[in-house]
mmCIF file of C-alpha atoms in Angstrom:
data_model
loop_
_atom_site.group_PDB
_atom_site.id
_atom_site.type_symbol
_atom_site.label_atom_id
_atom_site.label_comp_id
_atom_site.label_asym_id
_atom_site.label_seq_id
_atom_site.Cartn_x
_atom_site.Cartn_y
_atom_site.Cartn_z
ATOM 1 C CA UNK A 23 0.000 0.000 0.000
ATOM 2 C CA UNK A 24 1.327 3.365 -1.175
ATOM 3 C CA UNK A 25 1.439 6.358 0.844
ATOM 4 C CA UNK A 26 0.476 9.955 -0.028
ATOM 5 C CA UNK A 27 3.493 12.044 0.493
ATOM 6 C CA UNK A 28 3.910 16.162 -0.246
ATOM 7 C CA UNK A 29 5.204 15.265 -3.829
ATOM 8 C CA UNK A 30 2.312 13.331 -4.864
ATOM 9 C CA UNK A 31 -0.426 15.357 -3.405
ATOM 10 C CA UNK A 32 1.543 18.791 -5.327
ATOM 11 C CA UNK A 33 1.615 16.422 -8.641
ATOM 12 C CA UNK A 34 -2.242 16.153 -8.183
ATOM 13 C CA UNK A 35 -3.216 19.388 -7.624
ATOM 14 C CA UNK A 36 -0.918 20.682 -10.740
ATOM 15 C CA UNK A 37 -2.587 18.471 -12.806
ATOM 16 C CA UNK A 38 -6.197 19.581 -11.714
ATOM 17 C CA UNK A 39 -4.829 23.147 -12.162
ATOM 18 C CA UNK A 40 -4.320 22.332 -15.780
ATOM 19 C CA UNK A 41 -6.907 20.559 -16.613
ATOM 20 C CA UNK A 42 -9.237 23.605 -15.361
ATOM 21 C CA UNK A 43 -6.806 25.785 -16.971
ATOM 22 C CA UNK A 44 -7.548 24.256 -21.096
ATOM 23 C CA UNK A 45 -10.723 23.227 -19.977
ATOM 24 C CA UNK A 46 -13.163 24.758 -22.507
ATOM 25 C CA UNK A 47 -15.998 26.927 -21.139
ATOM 26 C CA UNK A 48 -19.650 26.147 -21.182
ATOM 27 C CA UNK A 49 -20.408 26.849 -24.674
ATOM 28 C CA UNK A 50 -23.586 27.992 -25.805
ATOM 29 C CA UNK A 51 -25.612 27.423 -29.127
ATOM 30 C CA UNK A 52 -26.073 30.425 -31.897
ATOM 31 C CA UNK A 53 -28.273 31.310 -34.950
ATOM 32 C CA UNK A 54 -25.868 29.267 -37.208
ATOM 33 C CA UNK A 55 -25.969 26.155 -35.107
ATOM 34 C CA UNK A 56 -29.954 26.344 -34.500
ATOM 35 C CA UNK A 57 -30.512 26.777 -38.368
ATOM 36 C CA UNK A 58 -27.904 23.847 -38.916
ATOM 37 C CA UNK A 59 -29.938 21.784 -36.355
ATOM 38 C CA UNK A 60 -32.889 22.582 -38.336
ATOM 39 C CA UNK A 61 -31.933 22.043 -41.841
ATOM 40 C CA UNK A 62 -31.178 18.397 -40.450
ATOM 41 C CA UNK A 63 -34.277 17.298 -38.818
ATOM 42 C CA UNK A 64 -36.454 18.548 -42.084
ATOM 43 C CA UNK A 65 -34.355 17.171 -44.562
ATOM 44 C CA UNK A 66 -32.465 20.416 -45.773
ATOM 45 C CA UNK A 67 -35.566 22.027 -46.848
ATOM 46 C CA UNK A 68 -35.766 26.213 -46.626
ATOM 47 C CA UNK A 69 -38.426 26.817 -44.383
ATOM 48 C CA UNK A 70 -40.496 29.632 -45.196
ATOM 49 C CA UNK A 71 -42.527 32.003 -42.828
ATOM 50 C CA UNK A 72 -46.308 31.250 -41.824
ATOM 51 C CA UNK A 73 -48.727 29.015 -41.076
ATOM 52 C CA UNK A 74 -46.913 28.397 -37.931
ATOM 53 C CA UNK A 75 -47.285 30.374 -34.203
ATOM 54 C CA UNK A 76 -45.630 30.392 -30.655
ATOM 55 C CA UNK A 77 -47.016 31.716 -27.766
ATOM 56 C CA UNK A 78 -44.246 32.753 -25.466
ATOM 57 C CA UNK A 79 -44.138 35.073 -22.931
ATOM 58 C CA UNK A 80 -42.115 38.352 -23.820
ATOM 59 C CA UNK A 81 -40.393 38.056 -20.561
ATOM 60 C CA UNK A 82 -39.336 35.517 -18.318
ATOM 61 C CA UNK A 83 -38.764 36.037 -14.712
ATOM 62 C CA UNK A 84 -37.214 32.807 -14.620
ATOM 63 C CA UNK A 85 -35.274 31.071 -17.201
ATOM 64 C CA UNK A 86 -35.954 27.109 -15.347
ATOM 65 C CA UNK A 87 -39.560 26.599 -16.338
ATOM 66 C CA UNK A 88 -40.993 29.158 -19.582
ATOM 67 C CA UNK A 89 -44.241 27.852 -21.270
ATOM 68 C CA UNK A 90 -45.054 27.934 -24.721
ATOM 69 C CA UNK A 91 -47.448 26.722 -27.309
ATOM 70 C CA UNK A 92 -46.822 26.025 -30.775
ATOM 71 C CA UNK A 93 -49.817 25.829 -33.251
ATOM 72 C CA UNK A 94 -49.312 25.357 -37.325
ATOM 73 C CA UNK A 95 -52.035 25.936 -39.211
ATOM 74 C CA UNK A 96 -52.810 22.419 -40.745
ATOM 75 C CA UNK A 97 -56.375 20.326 -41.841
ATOM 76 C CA UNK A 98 -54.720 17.589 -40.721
ATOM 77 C CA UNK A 99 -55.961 15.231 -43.138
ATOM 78 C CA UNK A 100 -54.686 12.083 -45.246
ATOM 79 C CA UNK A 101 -53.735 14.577 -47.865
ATOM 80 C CA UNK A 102 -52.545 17.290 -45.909
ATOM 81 C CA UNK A 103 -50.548 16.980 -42.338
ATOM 82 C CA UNK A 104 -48.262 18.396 -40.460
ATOM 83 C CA UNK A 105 -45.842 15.771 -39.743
ATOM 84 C CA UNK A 106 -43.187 17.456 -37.183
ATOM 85 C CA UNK A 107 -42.543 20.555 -35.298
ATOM 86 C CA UNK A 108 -39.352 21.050 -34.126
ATOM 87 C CA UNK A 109 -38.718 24.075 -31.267
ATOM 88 C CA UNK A 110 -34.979 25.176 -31.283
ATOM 89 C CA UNK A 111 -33.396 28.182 -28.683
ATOM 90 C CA UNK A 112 -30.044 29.556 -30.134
ATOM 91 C CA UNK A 113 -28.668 30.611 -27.048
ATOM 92 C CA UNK A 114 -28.635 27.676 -24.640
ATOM 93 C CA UNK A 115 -25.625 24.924 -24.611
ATOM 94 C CA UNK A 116 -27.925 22.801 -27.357
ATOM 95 C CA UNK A 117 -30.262 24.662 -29.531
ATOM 96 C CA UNK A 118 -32.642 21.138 -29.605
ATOM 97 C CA UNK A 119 -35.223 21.878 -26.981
ATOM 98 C CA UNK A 120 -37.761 19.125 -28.684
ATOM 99 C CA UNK A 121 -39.534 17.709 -31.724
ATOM 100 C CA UNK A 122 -42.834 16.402 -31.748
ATOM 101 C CA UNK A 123 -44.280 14.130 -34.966
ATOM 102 C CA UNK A 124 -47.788 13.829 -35.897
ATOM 103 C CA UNK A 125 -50.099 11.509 -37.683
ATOM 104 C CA UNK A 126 -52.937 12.955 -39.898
ATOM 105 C CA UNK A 127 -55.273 13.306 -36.728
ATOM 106 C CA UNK A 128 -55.867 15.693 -34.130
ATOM 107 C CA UNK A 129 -54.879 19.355 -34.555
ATOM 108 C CA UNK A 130 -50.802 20.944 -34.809
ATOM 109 C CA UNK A 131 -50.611 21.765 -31.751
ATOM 110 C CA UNK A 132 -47.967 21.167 -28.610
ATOM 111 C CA UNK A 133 -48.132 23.086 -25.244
ATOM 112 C CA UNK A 134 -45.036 22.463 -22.541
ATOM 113 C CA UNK A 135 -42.256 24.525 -20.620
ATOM 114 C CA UNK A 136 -38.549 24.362 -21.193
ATOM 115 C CA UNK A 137 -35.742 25.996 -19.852
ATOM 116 C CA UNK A 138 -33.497 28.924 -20.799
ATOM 117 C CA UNK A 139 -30.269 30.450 -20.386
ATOM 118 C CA UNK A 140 -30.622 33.793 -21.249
ATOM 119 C CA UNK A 141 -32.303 36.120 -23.591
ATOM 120 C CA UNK A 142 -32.442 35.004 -26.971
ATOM 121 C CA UNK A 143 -34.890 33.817 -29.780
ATOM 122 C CA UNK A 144 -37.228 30.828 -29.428
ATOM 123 C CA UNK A 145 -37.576 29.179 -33.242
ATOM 124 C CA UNK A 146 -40.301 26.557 -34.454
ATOM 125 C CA UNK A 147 -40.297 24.942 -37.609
ATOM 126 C CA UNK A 148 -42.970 22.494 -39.021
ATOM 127 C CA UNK A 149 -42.572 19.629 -41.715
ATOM 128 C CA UNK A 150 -45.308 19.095 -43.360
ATOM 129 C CA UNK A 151 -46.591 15.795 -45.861
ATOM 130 C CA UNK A 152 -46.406 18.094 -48.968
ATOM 131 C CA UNK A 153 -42.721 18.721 -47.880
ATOM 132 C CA UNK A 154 -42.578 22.244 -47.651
ATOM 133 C CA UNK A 155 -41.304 23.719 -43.781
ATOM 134 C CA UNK A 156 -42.409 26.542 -41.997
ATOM 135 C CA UNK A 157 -41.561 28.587 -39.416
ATOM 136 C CA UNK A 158 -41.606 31.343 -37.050
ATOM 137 C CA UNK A 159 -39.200 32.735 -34.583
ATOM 138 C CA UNK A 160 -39.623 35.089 -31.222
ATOM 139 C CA UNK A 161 -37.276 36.559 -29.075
ATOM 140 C CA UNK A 162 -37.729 36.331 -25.563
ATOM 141 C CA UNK A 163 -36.197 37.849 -22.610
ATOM 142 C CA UNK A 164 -34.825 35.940 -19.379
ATOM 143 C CA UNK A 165 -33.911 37.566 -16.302
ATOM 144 C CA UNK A 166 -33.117 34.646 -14.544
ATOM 145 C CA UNK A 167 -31.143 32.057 -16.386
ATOM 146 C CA UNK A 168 -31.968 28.365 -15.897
ATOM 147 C CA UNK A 169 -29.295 26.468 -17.651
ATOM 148 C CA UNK A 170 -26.907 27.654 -15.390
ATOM 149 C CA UNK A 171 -26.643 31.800 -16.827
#
């Protein structure tokens, strides 16, 4: 059994000096990544604007828990369906906050909270059967961070 002496416990504590040192810091998603996130999940198709709405709230006191609802303005029949809705936030650590998919039933719409970091704009995009995307985008302010901002 090995014993701690000064020189190892030093060697330790330079090394986890160093580490923090190069260690990158919490990085946080943008515009670019959202849209790249987006073009993805539908395929590389330009979304265009309409058809789709989010109710946010233009300010939240607290980033942890912010509702929203996302509607897209679909018959939501055999022939014409939305079949996703993705919601993306380009300033927290992952733009992804969720996707939802749909069958040709019901009505295009999701309700449910998610958490911010800071200010920054809230994005939805919907795929629907004929292929075309849409989309809409809001910016919302956060005066309390809740991904750790």
């Amino acid at each position: 059994m090995s014993q701690l002496n000064r020189r190892t416990v030093l060697a330790g504590i330079g090394a986890g000096a160093a580490a923090m040192a190069v260690a990158p810091k919490l990085a946080r998603a943008d515009k670019a990544a959202a849209d790249e996130m987006v073009s993805k999940l539908i395929g590389g198709v330009k979304p265009q604007d309409g058809k789709v709405k989010i109710k946010l709230p233009q300010i939240a006191e607290n980033g942890n828990t912010v509702p929203f609802t996302v509607t897209v303005d679909s018959p939501m029949t055999e022939a014409s369906y939305v079949k996703a809705i993705h919601v993306m936030a380009d300033g927290n650590p992952s733009p992804g906050v969720a996707s939802f998919y749909f069958t040709p039933t019901g009505k295009a719409e999701v309700s449910m909270r998610m958490r911010l970091g800071k200010t920054q704009n809230v994005q939805a995009v919907a795929l629907l059967s004929d292929g075309t995307a849409w989309q809409v985008s809001q910016e919302i302010k956060v005066t309390i961070g809740g991904c750790g901002g």
